[in-house]
Amino acid sequence: MFARLAAAMALLCLPVLAGAQGAPVAFGQVQSDRSLPIEVTSDNLNVNQADNTALFTGSVVISQGAMRLSAPRVRVIYLADQSGIESLEATGGVTLVSGEDAAEAARADYNITTGMIELRGDVLLVQGDNAITGETVLVDTAAGTARVSGRVKTVLQPGGDQ
């Protein structure tokens, strides 16, 4: 996958096509089921019961169904009644994978209740042989869509004989 992202970054240097600001795109093969359990693995965990948070550090991988998020650092904010997770804040370089689609960004904020993921900071979205860059990508996991904004650049590979 990282080879694919590196190849996509190389393609972004080509002046093929500049997309429109706020361009909507599909993300992931299927809609994500937010009722599925969230599994977190990491090297370290620090829990702060005073503010209902947990800090996972070191090769953090979070999975929910077919969606995977990895980052060096993820802060989990629990609901006030501690009955579940309210949101996740991933920083330090984030990779999000859903089906055949992948995205990289400096930071990602995932609101579990709404199913919205905001990727910020030099975002690269790869879908097959196509790539999109922008400053922000807002992923709606319920709808399986994303919106790219902030000087959007799109590289589309021509299809074969059809």
CSV table of C-alpha atoms in Angstrom, one decimal:
chain,number,residue,atom,x,y,z
A,1,MET,CA,0.0,0.0,0.0
A,2,PHE,CA,2.8,2.4,0.8
A,3,ALA,CA,4.4,1.8,-2.6
A,4,ARG,CA,1.0,2.7,-4.1
A,5,LEU,CA,0.9,5.9,-2.1
A,6,ALA,CA,4.4,6.8,-3.1
A,7,ALA,CA,3.6,6.1,-6.8
A,8,ALA,CA,0.5,8.3,-6.5
A,9,MET,CA,2.6,11.1,-5.0
A,10,ALA,CA,4.9,10.9,-8.0
A,11,LEU,CA,1.9,11.2,-10.3
A,12,LEU,CA,0.8,14.3,-8.5
A,13,CYS,CA,3.8,16.1,-9.9
A,14,LEU,CA,2.3,15.9,-13.4
A,15,PRO,CA,0.0,18.7,-14.4
A,16,VAL,CA,-2.8,16.5,-15.5
A,17,LEU,CA,-6.0,17.9,-14.1
A,18,ALA,CA,-6.8,20.4,-11.3
A,19,GLY,CA,-10.1,19.7,-9.6
A,20,ALA,CA,-12.6,22.1,-8.3
A,21,GLN,CA,-12.6,23.5,-4.8
A,22,GLY,CA,-14.8,21.3,-2.5
A,23,ALA,CA,-14.9,18.4,-4.9
A,24,PRO,CA,-17.1,15.5,-3.7
A,25,VAL,CA,-15.7,12.0,-4.2
A,26,ALA,CA,-16.7,8.4,-3.1
A,27,PHE,CA,-14.6,6.9,-0.3
A,28,GLY,CA,-14.6,3.2,0.6
A,29,GLN,CA,-16.3,0.4,-1.1
A,30,VAL,CA,-19.3,0.1,1.2
A,31,GLN,CA,-20.9,2.2,3.9
A,32,SER,CA,-19.2,1.8,7.3
A,33,ASP,CA,-21.2,0.3,10.2
A,34,ARG,CA,-20.5,2.5,13.2
A,35,SER,CA,-22.2,-0.1,15.5
A,36,LEU,CA,-19.3,-2.5,15.0
A,37,PRO,CA,-16.7,-2.7,17.8
A,38,ILE,CA,-13.6,-0.5,17.6
A,39,GLU,CA,-10.3,-2.3,18.1
A,40,VAL,CA,-7.2,-0.4,19.1
A,41,THR,CA,-3.6,-1.8,19.3
A,42,SER,CA,-0.6,0.3,20.3
A,43,ASP,CA,2.7,0.2,22.1
A,44,ASN,CA,1.5,2.3,25.1
A,45,LEU,CA,-1.7,3.4,26.7
A,46,ASN,CA,-2.3,6.2,29.3
A,47,VAL,CA,-5.8,6.6,30.8
A,48,ASN,CA,-7.0,9.8,32.4
A,49,GLN,CA,-10.2,9.2,34.2
A,50,ALA,CA,-10.4,12.8,35.3
A,51,ASP,CA,-11.1,14.0,31.7
A,52,ASN,CA,-12.5,10.7,30.2
A,53,THR,CA,-9.6,10.3,27.8
A,54,ALA,CA,-7.1,7.7,26.8
A,55,LEU,CA,-3.9,8.3,24.9
A,56,PHE,CA,-2.5,5.5,22.7
A,57,THR,CA,1.0,6.0,21.4
A,58,GLY,CA,3.5,4.0,19.3
A,59,SER,CA,2.3,2.3,16.1
A,60,VAL,CA,-1.4,2.8,16.8
A,61,VAL,CA,-3.8,0.9,14.6
A,62,ILE,CA,-7.5,1.3,15.0
A,63,SER,CA,-10.0,-0.9,13.1
A,64,GLN,CA,-13.8,-0.8,12.8
A,65,GLY,CA,-15.2,-3.2,10.2
A,66,ALA,CA,-13.3,-2.8,6.9
A,67,MET,CA,-11.9,0.6,7.9
A,68,ARG,CA,-8.3,1.0,9.3
A,69,LEU,CA,-6.7,4.0,10.8
A,70,SER,CA,-3.0,4.1,11.8
A,71,ALA,CA,-1.0,6.9,13.4
A,72,PRO,CA,1.8,7.4,16.0
A,73,ARG,CA,-0.6,9.0,18.5
A,74,VAL,CA,-4.3,8.7,19.1
A,75,ARG,CA,-6.3,10.4,21.8
A,76,VAL,CA,-9.7,8.7,22.6
A,77,ILE,CA,-12.4,10.8,24.2
A,78,TYR,CA,-15.1,8.8,26.0
A,79,LEU,CA,-18.7,9.9,26.4
A,80,ALA,CA,-19.4,11.7,29.7
A,81,ASP,CA,-21.1,8.7,31.1
A,82,GLN,CA,-18.2,6.5,29.9
A,83,SER,CA,-20.7,4.2,28.0
A,84,GLY,CA,-18.7,4.5,24.8
A,85,ILE,CA,-16.4,6.5,22.6
A,86,GLU,CA,-17.2,10.0,21.6
A,87,SER,CA,-14.3,10.7,19.3
A,88,LEU,CA,-10.8,9.9,18.2
A,89,GLU,CA,-8.0,12.4,17.5
A,90,ALA,CA,-5.1,10.9,15.5
A,91,THR,CA,-1.9,13.0,15.0
A,92,GLY,CA,1.7,12.6,13.8
A,93,GLY,CA,0.9,11.3,10.3
A,94,VAL,CA,-2.3,9.4,9.7
A,95,THR,CA,-3.2,6.7,7.2
A,96,LEU,CA,-6.9,5.8,6.7
A,97,VAL,CA,-7.8,2.8,4.6
A,98,SER,CA,-11.3,1.7,3.6
A,99,GLY,CA,-11.7,-1.0,1.0
A,100,GLU,CA,-9.4,-0.1,-2.0
A,101,ASP,CA,-9.3,3.6,-1.0
A,102,ALA,CA,-6.6,5.1,1.2
A,103,ALA,CA,-5.8,8.6,2.5
A,104,GLU,CA,-2.8,10.1,4.3
A,105,ALA,CA,-2.8,13.3,6.3
A,106,ALA,CA,-1.1,15.1,9.2
A,107,ARG,CA,-4.1,14.7,11.4
A,108,ALA,CA,-7.5,13.0,11.6
A,109,ASP,CA,-10.5,13.6,13.8
A,110,TYR,CA,-13.2,10.9,13.9
A,111,ASN,CA,-16.6,11.7,15.5
A,112,ILE,CA,-18.0,8.3,16.3
A,113,THR,CA,-21.5,9.6,16.9
A,114,THR,CA,-21.9,11.3,13.5
A,115,GLY,CA,-19.5,9.0,11.6
A,116,MET,CA,-17.6,12.0,10.2
A,117,ILE,CA,-13.8,11.9,9.8
A,118,GLU,CA,-11.9,15.1,9.1
A,119,LEU,CA,-8.4,14.6,7.6
A,120,ARG,CA,-6.3,17.8,7.6
A,121,GLY,CA,-2.8,18.8,6.5
A,122,ASP,CA,-1.5,17.9,3.0
A,123,VAL,CA,-4.1,15.2,2.5
A,124,LEU,CA,-3.5,12.6,-0.2
A,125,LEU,CA,-6.4,10.4,-1.3
A,126,VAL,CA,-5.7,7.4,-3.5
A,127,GLN,CA,-8.4,5.5,-5.3
A,128,GLY,CA,-7.0,2.8,-7.5
A,129,ASP,CA,-4.7,4.5,-10.0
A,130,ASN,CA,-6.2,8.0,-9.3
A,131,ALA,CA,-5.1,10.5,-6.7
A,132,ILE,CA,-6.5,13.6,-5.2
A,133,THR,CA,-4.7,16.1,-2.9
A,134,GLY,CA,-6.1,18.9,-0.8
A,135,GLU,CA,-5.7,20.5,2.6
A,136,THR,CA,-8.9,18.9,4.1
A,137,VAL,CA,-10.9,15.8,3.4
A,138,LEU,CA,-14.2,15.3,5.2
A,139,VAL,CA,-15.2,11.6,5.0
A,140,ASP,CA,-18.9,10.6,5.8
A,141,THR,CA,-18.6,6.9,6.8
A,142,ALA,CA,-22.3,6.5,6.8
A,143,ALA,CA,-22.7,7.6,3.2
A,144,GLY,CA,-19.4,6.3,1.9
A,145,THR,CA,-18.5,9.8,0.5
A,146,ALA,CA,-15.8,12.4,1.0
A,147,ARG,CA,-15.4,16.1,0.2
A,148,VAL,CA,-12.0,17.5,-0.6
A,149,SER,CA,-11.2,21.2,-0.2
A,150,GLY,CA,-8.2,23.5,-0.1
A,151,ARG,CA,-6.5,23.8,-3.5
A,152,VAL,CA,-7.6,20.4,-4.8
A,153,LYS,CA,-5.5,18.7,-7.4
A,154,THR,CA,-6.7,15.5,-9.1
A,155,VAL,CA,-4.8,13.1,-11.2
A,156,LEU,CA,-7.0,10.7,-13.2
A,157,GLN,CA,-5.5,7.8,-15.2
A,158,PRO,CA,-7.2,7.2,-18.5
A,159,GLY,CA,-9.1,4.0,-18.7
A,160,GLY,CA,-8.2,1.2,-21.1
A,161,ASP,CA,-10.2,0.2,-24.2
A,162,GLN,CA,-13.9,0.3,-23.3
